[in-house]
Structures are given as C-alpha cells and as structure tokens.
mmCIF file of C-alpha atoms in Angstrom:
data_model
loop_
_atom_site.group_PDB
_atom_site.id
_atom_site.type_symbol
_atom_site.label_atom_id
_atom_site.label_comp_id
_atom_site.label_asym_id
_atom_site.label_seq_id
_atom_site.Cartn_x
_atom_site.Cartn_y
_atom_site.Cartn_z
ATOM 1 C CA MET A 83 101.407 102.299 103.353
ATOM 2 C CA ALA A 84 97.897 102.360 102.336
ATOM 3 C CA ALA A 85 94.952 100.283 103.351
ATOM 4 C CA GLN A 86 93.707 98.169 100.571
ATOM 5 C CA GLU A 87 91.002 95.690 101.762
ATOM 6 C CA THR A 88 87.640 97.706 102.683
ATOM 7 C CA PRO A 89 88.775 99.546 105.820
ATOM 8 C CA THR A 90 85.780 100.938 107.568
ATOM 9 C CA ALA A 91 85.586 104.750 108.447
ATOM 10 C CA TYR A 92 85.396 105.620 111.967
ATOM 11 C CA VAL A 93 83.974 108.907 113.332
ATOM 12 C CA GLY A 94 85.267 109.877 116.665
ATOM 13 C CA GLY A 95 83.160 110.705 119.569
ATOM 14 C CA THR A 96 81.853 108.985 122.820
ATOM 15 C CA GLY A 97 78.865 107.373 121.367
ATOM 16 C CA ASP A 98 80.788 106.094 118.392
ATOM 17 C CA MET A 99 83.519 104.666 120.742
ATOM 18 C CA ALA A 100 80.972 102.707 122.756
ATOM 19 C CA ALA A 101 79.209 101.515 119.483
ATOM 20 C CA SER A 102 82.535 100.463 118.049
ATOM 21 C CA ARG A 103 83.531 98.696 121.276
ATOM 22 C CA MET A 104 80.384 96.728 121.402
ATOM 23 C CA ARG A 105 80.606 95.693 117.831
ATOM 24 C CA TYR A 106 84.322 94.377 118.267
ATOM 25 C CA GLN A 107 83.236 92.443 121.567
ATOM 26 C CA SER A 108 80.364 90.810 119.601
ATOM 27 C CA GLU A 109 82.641 89.907 116.918
ATOM 28 C CA MET A 110 85.376 88.438 119.085
ATOM 29 C CA SER A 111 83.020 86.652 121.348
ATOM 30 C CA ILE A 112 82.588 84.069 118.566
ATOM 31 C CA GLY A 113 86.135 83.743 117.879
ATOM 32 C CA VAL A 114 88.351 85.095 114.967
ATOM 33 C CA ASP A 115 89.280 81.588 113.628
ATOM 34 C CA ARG A 116 86.678 81.814 110.995
ATOM 35 C CA PHE A 117 88.474 84.885 109.428
ATOM 36 C CA LEU A 118 90.984 82.465 107.855
ATOM 37 C CA GLU A 119 90.699 80.287 104.666
ATOM 38 C CA PRO A 120 91.791 76.553 104.599
ATOM 39 C CA ARG A 121 95.495 76.234 104.409
ATOM 40 C CA ASN A 122 96.993 76.202 100.825
ATOM 41 C CA THR A 123 99.217 73.091 99.943
ATOM 42 C CA GLU A 124 100.793 74.910 97.131
ATOM 43 C CA CYS A 125 102.590 78.146 96.369
ATOM 44 C CA PRO A 126 100.238 80.621 94.798
ATOM 45 C CA TRP A 127 103.102 81.981 92.538
ATOM 46 C CA CYS A 128 104.583 78.725 91.151
ATOM 47 C CA ASN A 129 102.396 76.094 92.259
ATOM 48 C CA SER A 130 105.140 74.319 94.064
ATOM 49 C CA ALA A 131 104.302 72.004 97.068
ATOM 50 C CA ALA A 132 107.814 72.836 98.622
ATOM 51 C CA LEU A 133 106.474 74.994 101.540
ATOM 52 C CA LYS A 134 108.074 75.791 104.984
ATOM 53 C CA VAL A 135 106.826 78.045 107.846
ATOM 54 C CA LEU A 136 108.921 81.184 107.978
ATOM 55 C CA LEU A 137 107.184 82.667 111.024
ATOM 56 C CA ARG A 138 104.384 82.873 113.397
ATOM 57 C CA SER A 139 102.916 86.224 114.516
ATOM 58 C CA PRO A 140 100.122 87.813 116.336
ATOM 59 C CA ASP A 141 98.453 90.967 114.939
ATOM 60 C CA VAL A 142 101.592 93.439 115.403
ATOM 61 C CA VAL A 143 99.789 96.415 113.567
ATOM 62 C CA GLN A 144 96.520 96.876 116.074
ATOM 63 C CA HIS A 145 97.007 93.873 118.685
ATOM 64 C CA LYS A 146 93.587 92.357 117.787
ATOM 65 C CA PRO A 147 93.260 88.687 118.637
ATOM 66 C CA GLY A 148 94.412 85.983 116.119
ATOM 67 C CA ARG A 149 97.461 84.239 114.937
ATOM 68 C CA PHE A 150 99.060 84.138 111.503
ATOM 69 C CA THR A 151 101.654 82.413 109.651
ATOM 70 C CA LEU A 152 103.870 83.235 106.795
ATOM 71 C CA GLU A 153 105.221 80.358 104.668
ATOM 72 C CA GLU A 154 108.082 80.532 102.214
ATOM 73 C CA CYS A 155 108.107 78.456 98.817
ATOM 74 C CA GLY A 156 111.343 76.498 98.361
ATOM 75 C CA GLY A 157 110.873 76.424 94.729
ATOM 76 C CA CYS A 158 110.548 80.383 93.896
ATOM 77 C CA GLY A 159 111.219 82.068 97.330
ATOM 78 C CA HIS A 160 107.667 83.602 97.504
ATOM 79 C CA VAL A 161 106.428 84.482 101.119
ATOM 80 C CA PHE A 162 102.790 84.423 101.512
ATOM 81 C CA GLN A 163 100.237 84.155 104.567
ATOM 82 C CA ASN A 164 99.058 80.762 104.870
ATOM 83 C CA PRO A 165 96.280 80.078 105.771
ATOM 84 C CA ARG A 166 95.116 83.530 104.295
ATOM 85 C CA LEU A 167 92.672 85.895 105.642
ATOM 86 C CA THR A 168 89.151 85.863 104.013
ATOM 87 C CA PRO A 169 87.739 89.028 102.675
ATOM 88 C CA GLU A 170 85.578 89.385 106.016
ATOM 89 C CA GLY A 171 88.780 88.805 107.964
ATOM 90 C CA LEU A 172 90.505 91.550 106.154
ATOM 91 C CA GLU A 173 87.869 93.898 106.814
ATOM 92 C CA PHE A 174 88.027 93.162 110.545
ATOM 93 C CA TYR A 175 91.778 93.524 110.733
ATOM 94 C CA TYR A 176 91.992 96.646 108.623
ATOM 95 C CA ARG A 177 89.139 98.553 110.161
ATOM 96 C CA ASP A 178 90.033 101.524 112.307
ATOM 97 C CA CYS A 179 93.831 101.325 111.080
ATOM 98 C CA TYR A 180 94.034 103.659 108.200
ATOM 99 C CA ASP A 181 90.758 105.354 108.466
ATOM 100 C CA GLY A 182 88.699 105.754 111.647
ATOM 101 C CA TYR A 183 90.326 105.315 115.283
ATOM 102 C CA GLN A 184 93.937 105.400 114.253
ATOM 103 C CA GLU A 185 93.542 107.629 111.353
ATOM 104 C CA ALA A 186 95.322 110.580 112.984
ATOM 105 C CA LEU A 187 98.399 108.251 113.757
ATOM 106 C CA ARG A 188 98.734 107.133 110.224
ATOM 107 C CA GLU A 189 98.577 110.615 108.983
ATOM 108 C CA ARG A 190 101.633 111.653 111.265
ATOM 109 C CA MET A 191 103.247 108.380 109.732
ATOM 110 C CA PHE A 192 102.521 109.426 106.126
ATOM 111 C CA LYS A 193 104.095 112.747 106.720
ATOM 112 C CA LEU A 194 107.398 111.286 107.771
ATOM 113 C CA GLN A 195 107.704 109.583 104.310
ATOM 114 C CA ALA A 196 108.955 112.697 102.514
ATOM 115 C CA ALA A 197 112.203 111.269 101.782
ATOM 116 C CA THR A 198 110.780 107.966 100.243
ATOM 117 C CA TYR A 199 108.461 110.303 98.183
ATOM 118 C CA ARG A 200 111.432 112.119 96.885
ATOM 119 C CA GLY A 201 113.029 108.859 96.024
ATOM 120 C CA ARG A 202 110.267 107.613 93.952
ATOM 121 C CA ILE A 203 109.911 110.992 92.061
ATOM 122 C CA ALA A 204 113.636 110.904 91.241
ATOM 123 C CA PHE A 205 113.386 107.434 90.099
ATOM 124 C CA LEU A 206 110.589 107.975 87.557
ATOM 125 C CA ASP A 207 111.940 111.447 86.391
ATOM 126 C CA ARG A 208 115.136 109.726 84.928
ATOM 127 C CA HIS A 209 112.611 107.843 82.564
ATOM 128 C CA ALA A 210 109.383 109.577 81.914
ATOM 129 C CA SER A 211 107.399 112.842 82.243
ATOM 130 C CA PRO A 212 103.835 112.077 83.178
ATOM 131 C CA LYS A 213 100.960 113.716 81.992
ATOM 132 C CA ALA A 214 98.358 111.592 83.823
ATOM 133 C CA TRP A 215 99.055 109.421 86.858
ATOM 134 C CA LEU A 216 97.020 106.758 88.593
ATOM 135 C CA ASP A 217 98.329 105.948 92.177
ATOM 136 C CA VAL A 218 96.852 102.588 93.104
ATOM 137 C CA GLY A 219 96.608 102.351 96.955
ATOM 138 C CA ALA A 220 96.793 106.005 97.314
ATOM 139 C CA GLY A 221 95.617 106.227 100.808
ATOM 140 C CA HIS A 222 95.059 109.674 101.795
ATOM 141 C CA GLY A 223 97.063 111.051 98.864
ATOM 142 C CA HIS A 224 100.383 112.123 100.417
ATOM 143 C CA PHE A 225 102.394 110.869 97.696
ATOM 144 C CA CYS A 226 100.281 112.600 94.854
ATOM 145 C CA ARG A 227 100.832 115.884 96.847
ATOM 146 C CA ALA A 228 104.581 115.485 96.815
ATOM 147 C CA ALA A 229 104.605 114.472 93.184
ATOM 148 C CA ARG A 230 102.240 117.308 92.168
ATOM 149 C CA ALA A 231 104.668 119.562 93.285
ATOM 150 C CA HIS A 232 107.372 118.042 90.944
ATOM 151 C CA TRP A 233 105.082 117.733 87.995
ATOM 152 C CA PRO A 234 102.450 120.725 88.468
ATOM 153 C CA ASN A 235 100.800 120.230 84.994
ATOM 154 C CA ALA A 236 100.156 116.393 85.437
ATOM 155 C CA VAL A 237 96.809 115.013 86.442
ATOM 156 C CA PHE A 238 97.116 112.786 89.646
ATOM 157 C CA ASP A 239 94.245 110.383 90.660
ATOM 158 C CA GLY A 240 94.111 108.063 93.324
ATOM 159 C CA LEU A 241 92.345 104.603 93.801
ATOM 160 C CA ASP A 242 91.811 102.788 97.129
ATOM 161 C CA PHE A 243 89.013 101.198 99.389
ATOM 162 C CA GLY A 244 88.884 103.509 101.997
ATOM 163 C CA ASP A 245 87.505 107.280 102.127
ATOM 164 C CA GLY A 246 91.124 108.403 102.291
ATOM 165 C CA VAL A 247 91.127 109.166 98.423
ATOM 166 C CA ASP A 248 88.063 111.103 98.778
ATOM 167 C CA LYS A 249 89.790 113.286 101.475
ATOM 168 C CA GLY A 250 92.771 113.692 99.193
ATOM 169 C CA VAL A 251 90.306 115.172 96.778
ATOM 170 C CA ARG A 252 89.023 117.609 99.124
ATOM 171 C CA ARG A 253 92.445 118.688 100.136
ATOM 172 C CA GLY A 254 93.439 119.208 96.648
ATOM 173 C CA TRP A 255 96.294 116.671 96.545
ATOM 174 C CA ILE A 256 94.344 114.222 94.207
ATOM 175 C CA ASP A 257 92.133 115.278 91.104
ATOM 176 C CA ARG A 258 90.014 112.289 91.105
ATOM 177 C CA SER A 259 89.334 109.446 93.184
ATOM 178 C CA HIS A 260 88.291 105.713 92.507
ATOM 179 C CA ARG A 261 87.121 103.353 95.077
ATOM 180 C CA GLY A 262 87.034 99.764 94.817
ATOM 181 C CA PRO A 263 88.991 96.917 93.568
ATOM 182 C CA PHE A 264 91.365 97.745 90.918
ATOM 183 C CA PRO A 265 90.892 94.705 88.843
ATOM 184 C CA GLU A 266 87.196 95.592 88.655
ATOM 185 C CA LEU A 267 87.640 99.291 87.849
ATOM 186 C CA ALA A 268 90.468 98.630 85.341
ATOM 187 C CA ASP A 269 88.216 98.402 82.214
ATOM 188 C CA ASP A 270 86.740 102.009 82.902
ATOM 189 C CA LEU A 271 90.255 103.337 83.448
ATOM 190 C CA THR A 272 91.908 102.129 80.332
ATOM 191 C CA GLY A 273 93.810 104.598 78.324
ATOM 192 C CA ARG A 274 93.439 107.522 80.736
ATOM 193 C CA TYR A 275 97.018 107.228 82.462
ATOM 194 C CA ASP A 276 100.429 106.984 81.016
ATOM 195 C CA VAL A 277 101.913 106.162 84.448
ATOM 196 C CA VAL A 278 100.196 103.742 86.967
ATOM 197 C CA SER A 279 101.977 103.380 90.524
ATOM 198 C CA MET A 280 101.677 100.833 93.160
ATOM 199 C CA HIS A 281 103.496 101.914 96.199
ATOM 200 C CA HIS A 282 103.639 99.279 99.218
ATOM 201 C CA TYR A 283 100.133 97.912 97.582
ATOM 202 C CA LEU A 284 100.789 94.532 96.054
ATOM 203 C CA GLU A 285 101.793 92.852 99.353
ATOM 204 C CA HIS A 286 98.479 93.711 100.678
ATOM 205 C CA THR A 287 96.399 92.326 97.954
ATOM 206 C CA LEU A 288 94.517 88.775 97.654
ATOM 207 C CA ASP A 289 95.836 88.087 94.005
ATOM 208 C CA PRO A 290 98.855 90.007 92.845
ATOM 209 C CA PHE A 291 98.703 88.705 89.320
ATOM 210 C CA ALA A 292 95.131 90.025 89.010
ATOM 211 C CA GLU A 293 96.629 93.516 90.015
ATOM 212 C CA LEU A 294 99.302 93.154 87.464
ATOM 213 C CA ASP A 295 96.798 92.217 84.847
ATOM 214 C CA ALA A 296 94.714 95.066 85.437
ATOM 215 C CA ALA A 297 97.593 97.624 85.273
ATOM 216 C CA ALA A 298 98.623 96.056 81.782
ATOM 217 C CA ARG A 299 94.996 96.662 80.616
ATOM 218 C CA VAL A 300 95.066 100.291 81.952
ATOM 219 C CA LEU A 301 98.312 101.344 80.640
ATOM 220 C CA PRO A 302 98.679 102.549 76.754
ATOM 221 C CA PRO A 303 101.580 101.136 74.848
ATOM 222 C CA GLY A 304 104.623 103.027 76.345
ATOM 223 C CA GLY A 305 103.023 103.804 79.524
ATOM 224 C CA HIS A 306 104.934 103.026 82.676
ATOM 225 C CA LEU A 307 104.139 101.034 85.979
ATOM 226 C CA LEU A 308 106.127 101.873 88.889
ATOM 227 C CA ILE A 309 105.962 99.339 91.888
ATOM 228 C CA GLU A 310 107.537 99.560 95.357
ATOM 229 C CA VAL A 311 107.299 96.672 97.769
ATOM 230 C CA PRO A 312 109.194 95.283 100.785
ATOM 231 C CA ASP A 313 112.050 93.112 99.880
ATOM 232 C CA PRO A 314 111.820 89.491 101.617
ATOM 233 C CA GLU A 315 115.376 88.878 100.614
ATOM 234 C CA TRP A 316 116.635 91.560 103.020
ATOM 235 C CA PRO A 317 118.998 89.865 105.418
ATOM 236 C CA LEU A 318 117.260 91.559 108.583
ATOM 237 C CA SER A 319 114.234 90.219 107.649
ATOM 238 C CA ARG A 320 115.314 86.916 109.013
ATOM 239 C CA VAL A 321 117.104 88.149 111.822
ATOM 240 C CA LEU A 322 114.196 90.412 113.260
ATOM 241 C CA GLY A 323 111.726 87.707 112.647
ATOM 242 C CA ARG A 324 107.970 88.697 113.042
ATOM 243 C CA ARG A 325 109.421 92.008 114.621
ATOM 244 C CA TRP A 326 110.610 93.092 111.066
ATOM 245 C CA ASN A 327 107.960 95.596 110.326
ATOM 246 C CA PRO A 328 107.499 94.843 106.571
ATOM 247 C CA TRP A 329 106.127 91.423 107.430
ATOM 248 C CA CYS A 330 103.364 93.399 108.947
ATOM 249 C CA GLN A 331 101.099 90.626 110.161
ATOM 250 C CA PRO A 332 98.133 90.196 109.481
ATOM 251 C CA GLN A 333 97.943 92.888 106.578
ATOM 252 C CA HIS A 334 100.687 91.746 104.212
ATOM 253 C CA LEU A 335 99.542 88.477 102.198
ATOM 254 C CA HIS A 336 102.388 88.298 99.682
ATOM 255 C CA MET A 337 105.965 89.185 99.552
ATOM 256 C CA PHE A 338 108.063 88.584 96.538
ATOM 257 C CA PRO A 339 111.707 88.347 95.629
ATOM 258 C CA ILE A 340 112.469 90.907 92.694
ATOM 259 C CA GLY A 341 113.277 88.270 90.284
ATOM 260 C CA ASN A 342 109.664 86.704 90.670
ATOM 261 C CA LEU A 343 108.242 90.404 90.051
ATOM 262 C CA LYS A 344 110.124 91.137 86.920
ATOM 263 C CA GLU A 345 109.134 87.807 85.468
ATOM 264 C CA ALA A 346 105.631 88.415 86.108
ATOM 265 C CA LEU A 347 105.805 91.779 84.642
ATOM 266 C CA ARG A 348 107.403 90.407 81.294
ATOM 267 C CA ASN A 349 104.879 87.918 81.104
ATOM 268 C CA ARG A 350 102.352 90.554 80.615
ATOM 269 C CA GLY A 351 103.896 92.490 78.148
ATOM 270 C CA LEU A 352 105.456 95.184 80.717
ATOM 271 C CA ASP A 353 109.215 95.273 80.197
ATOM 272 C CA PRO A 354 111.315 96.053 83.259
ATOM 273 C CA VAL A 355 113.519 99.254 82.353
ATOM 274 C CA ALA A 356 114.868 100.192 85.740
ATOM 275 C CA GLU A 357 115.151 98.931 89.393
ATOM 276 C CA GLU A 358 116.219 100.336 92.780
ATOM 277 C CA ARG A 359 117.320 98.171 95.694
ATOM 278 C CA GLY A 360 119.488 100.128 98.083
ATOM 279 C CA MET A 361 118.125 103.598 97.102
ATOM 280 C CA ALA A 362 114.595 102.057 97.995
ATOM 281 C CA HIS A 363 115.784 101.427 101.649
ATOM 282 C CA GLN A 364 113.576 103.069 104.094
ATOM 283 C CA THR A 365 115.325 104.176 107.337
ATOM 284 C CA GLY A 366 113.487 103.304 110.430
ATOM 285 C CA ALA A 367 111.761 100.296 109.142
ATOM 286 C CA ASP A 368 113.952 98.029 110.715
ATOM 287 C CA LEU A 369 115.294 98.330 114.313
ATOM 288 C CA LEU A 370 113.348 101.328 115.221
ATOM 289 C CA MET A 371 110.127 99.864 114.100
ATOM 290 C CA ALA A 372 111.072 96.614 115.848
ATOM 291 C CA THR A 373 111.568 98.237 118.933
ATOM 292 C CA VAL A 374 108.235 100.471 118.693
ATOM 293 C CA GLN A 375 106.352 97.117 117.997
ATOM 294 C CA PHE A 376 108.064 95.594 121.228
ATOM 295 C CA TRP A 377 106.728 98.461 123.466
ATOM 296 C CA ASN A 378 103.546 98.726 121.832
ATOM 297 C CA ALA A 379 103.126 94.794 122.383
ATOM 298 C CA LEU A 380 104.007 95.139 126.022
ATOM 299 C CA MET A 381 101.590 98.071 126.840
ATOM 300 C CA PRO A 382 98.897 98.385 124.090
ATOM 301 C CA ASP A 383 96.827 101.493 123.564
ATOM 302 C CA PRO A 384 94.190 101.401 126.537
ATOM 303 C CA ASP A 385 91.643 103.412 124.362
ATOM 304 C CA ALA A 386 91.579 100.832 121.385
ATOM 305 C CA PRO A 387 88.034 99.649 121.114
ATOM 306 C CA TRP A 388 88.903 96.016 120.308
ATOM 307 C CA LEU A 389 91.073 95.759 123.567
ATOM 308 C CA PRO A 390 89.669 95.475 127.181
ATOM 309 C CA SER A 391 89.159 98.613 129.294
ATOM 310 C CA ARG A 392 91.922 99.801 131.318
ATOM 311 C CA GLY A 393 92.128 101.510 134.560
ATOM 312 C CA THR A 394 93.891 104.467 135.916
ATOM 313 C CA GLY A 395 96.893 102.331 137.220
ATOM 314 C CA TYR A 396 97.565 100.993 133.722
ATOM 315 C CA ARG A 397 97.347 104.374 132.174
ATOM 316 C CA MET A 398 99.843 105.868 134.593
ATOM 317 C CA SER A 399 101.978 102.994 134.225
ATOM 318 C CA ARG A 400 101.956 103.255 130.237
ATOM 319 C CA LYS A 401 102.893 107.089 130.581
ATOM 320 C CA ALA A 402 105.876 106.176 132.871
ATOM 321 C CA ALA A 403 107.027 103.755 130.225
ATOM 322 C CA LEU A 404 107.392 106.608 127.920
ATOM 323 C CA VAL A 405 110.285 107.687 129.829
ATOM 324 C CA ALA A 406 111.752 104.161 129.749
ATOM 325 C CA LYS A 407 111.458 103.465 126.024
ATOM 326 C CA ALA A 408 112.781 106.753 124.924
ATOM 327 C CA PRO A 409 116.568 105.646 124.997
ATOM 328 C CA SER A 410 115.708 102.488 123.448
ATOM 329 C CA LEU A 411 114.015 104.043 120.631
ATOM 330 C CA ALA A 412 117.011 106.783 120.127
ATOM 331 C CA LEU A 413 119.493 103.946 119.776
ATOM 332 C CA ALA A 414 117.438 101.879 117.455
ATOM 333 C CA GLY A 415 116.788 104.950 115.166
ATOM 334 C CA PHE A 416 120.618 105.859 115.300
ATOM 335 C CA LEU A 417 121.597 102.193 114.347
ATOM 336 C CA ASP A 418 119.047 102.380 111.491
ATOM 337 C CA VAL A 419 120.592 105.517 110.282
ATOM 338 C CA LEU A 420 124.041 103.762 110.123
ATOM 339 C CA ILE A 421 122.744 100.776 108.188
ATOM 340 C CA LEU A 422 121.438 103.139 105.300
ATOM 341 C CA PRO A 423 125.064 103.729 103.759
ATOM 342 C CA ALA A 424 125.796 100.049 103.959
ATOM 343 C CA ALA A 425 122.560 99.188 102.279
ATOM 344 C CA ARG A 426 122.937 101.549 99.479
ATOM 345 C CA SER A 427 126.741 100.500 98.796
ATOM 346 C CA ALA A 428 125.467 96.946 98.515
ATOM 347 C CA ASN A 429 122.532 97.699 96.575
ATOM 348 C CA ARG A 430 120.265 95.945 98.911
ATOM 349 C CA GLY A 431 117.555 97.219 101.272
ATOM 350 C CA ASN A 432 114.371 96.503 102.990
ATOM 351 C CA ALA A 433 112.356 97.504 99.755
ATOM 352 C CA TYR A 434 112.908 97.581 96.206
ATOM 353 C CA ARG A 435 111.525 99.600 93.192
ATOM 354 C CA VAL A 436 110.820 98.405 89.797
ATOM 355 C CA LEU A 437 109.840 100.624 86.538
ATOM 356 C CA ALA A 438 108.332 98.561 83.824
ATOM 357 C CA ARG A 439 107.266 99.874 80.270
ATOM 358 C CA LYS A 440 104.374 98.355 78.433
ATOM 359 C CA ALA A 441 105.670 97.385 74.907
ATOM 360 C CA PRO A 442 104.398 99.600 72.149
ATOM 361 C CA TYR A 443 102.413 98.298 69.313
ATOM 362 C CA ARG A 444 104.462 96.489 66.676
ATOM 363 C CA ALA A 445 103.391 96.782 63.040
ATOM 364 C CA GLU A 446 102.431 93.531 61.453
ATOM 365 C CA GLY A 447 103.989 92.304 58.332
#
C-alpha cells in the first residue's frame, strides 16, 4: 500500500539516525494529542449523526505514541477515523514508513504483491487496452512495473507525495512522476490518460470525494478509473478487531462499503462497469498479518528512532523470539491460504475492485 500524506525521506547513517531520534524525542515530549482534529459529530459520507465506536487502536504500523478511534455510521456503513489526524499528524505518522527508515522493509513487502498485481491487470484487460495510465498513490512503482510487462507500449506515470515515484522513474518502472495532492494537480493532468488507478489509496486520503472529483476531471470521455480498497464488510474485520491489518491505524482514514463507492462514482459521471470481491481477496492480510502485528507489538524494533533505546538483553530476547513466533506465523499463513477458496466461492474478500467508465459525450438535440 502506498504512502499518501507527505512522508519524509530518510537517509541512513549514524549521524542521520541520531538527528532523527532527537527530532522524534523533541516532538513527542510535548505530546501527540495536538495531531488530532476535533471529533466530527456527523458522518463525512452521508452526514448522519448515527455514529458508533467500532474500535480503538494504538499505532499498529510503527508503534509511535497515540490512540486512535474508528467510528461506523449507522446510516450508510461508512467507517472513518474520528477524531481524524491533522495534516501535521499525518506527516508524523507516515514519516519513515514508506520512505526513510523502513523503506527497505516496504520494498520487500511490495515485491510480495505479484499475485495482486496480476489480478488487477487481468481485471482491466477484460475491459480496456490502456495507452496512457496514471497510477495515483504509485509508491515506488512496483505495480507500474508489472503492468508495463503486460502492456509494453503503454505509458505509465505515477503520482504520490513521497520520493518513491522519482525512484520509480530512475528504475525505468515509471515514465514520469508527479508529486503532490492529486486534486491540486488534476487540472494540469486533464486529458493525458485513458486509465487512472487508485490501488489502496482512497482509504488514506483526507477527502475521498475530492479525489474522485479529480479523477473525473482528468479522465476523457470513455476513460476508465480502477479502484481497489479494503472491504470493511469482510466478516473477519470484526472478528480480528484492531488486529485486522486493513484497519491500519492511524494511516487509514476512510473505509467504505462497495455500494457507497459505486454511488459516489455514478454521481460524478463515472459508471461502474465491473467489480471484483472474492478475486480481489489478499492472502495473508488477515490471520498472518494479525499474528505479525501481535509479535511486533510485543517486541518492537529496537532501532526505530521514535522508540526508547534498547540494551543488549532486549536485542538477544528479540532474536530468541524469532524461534518462538515462527510456528505461529506458519500456522496463520496456512489458515489464510485455506480462507482463499471460501472467499472466492462466496464472492467476498478483504478487498474489492471497481472499474468505472466515464460517460461519453452526448450530442445535444
């Protein structure tokens, strides 16, 4: 999943690590409550006041300090972070996650997504042959690399906040990078692309409606918008609670049932032409990642610059824990594999895809 809200680049090295640690300690010394906006009393999707707390969670991604709440709307089923992080808070909690200190870890995770990339490619291939594609939330360009192998004559550009898209250009995975908020860049990108994609991007954004508006402006009549997001209607999302990886606090701000998204698309002249639920299910995102989260919370990374320094004893214990956690990870991964056929046969999963087509011009009269 790509970083969306101004992640800050981190360059390795002893001096930089010391400076990063000092910066984090300075920020955390005055508390992190200032990173949260006032609580919203209405659903940002339908304006209903029928809200209920779904779960409360710490930072399950990096274990930075803070507590976060997801609320669910009784009117439309929209799930959203409430109170929501401020832009400064998003910078703090994204920093060193996709770029910087944990960049190498994220690179390894992206490389494990080959099956998901193939699924997206096959989904679009049944409906369109792209000539110029804009991947919004492109990260380091791993999806564009896979798609380019299938459509070698198409142009693949990437948009994101971090410098990963620039690295994607240098690697030859992305033709051109765009950095900044999509709604602010949309007018300059209008008419350049016949396909726009948002893969696990919308749930990160402050205003999903503004992002959909931007896609509607950029696409020409007949162009396609491909969206993939976590599915909050997946039953295991409730069973696993805050350990369900796609809740991903504090990074995921909005989670929407598929019916909500399709209605929002139609309201913008983007007609849903296809959807996938079971086929979009991601193996490993449920039980395996819940187990990984458990072990990471139990013994966090001792070198993370936002956490207290740890001594030799802790490091030795953490290495010993690798032996203890291996069987639990293997069992969780095996059970996740068993879930996949059931998800596909029921046409439900932990994620879904929607492909929408912008309505063509209609001749007047």
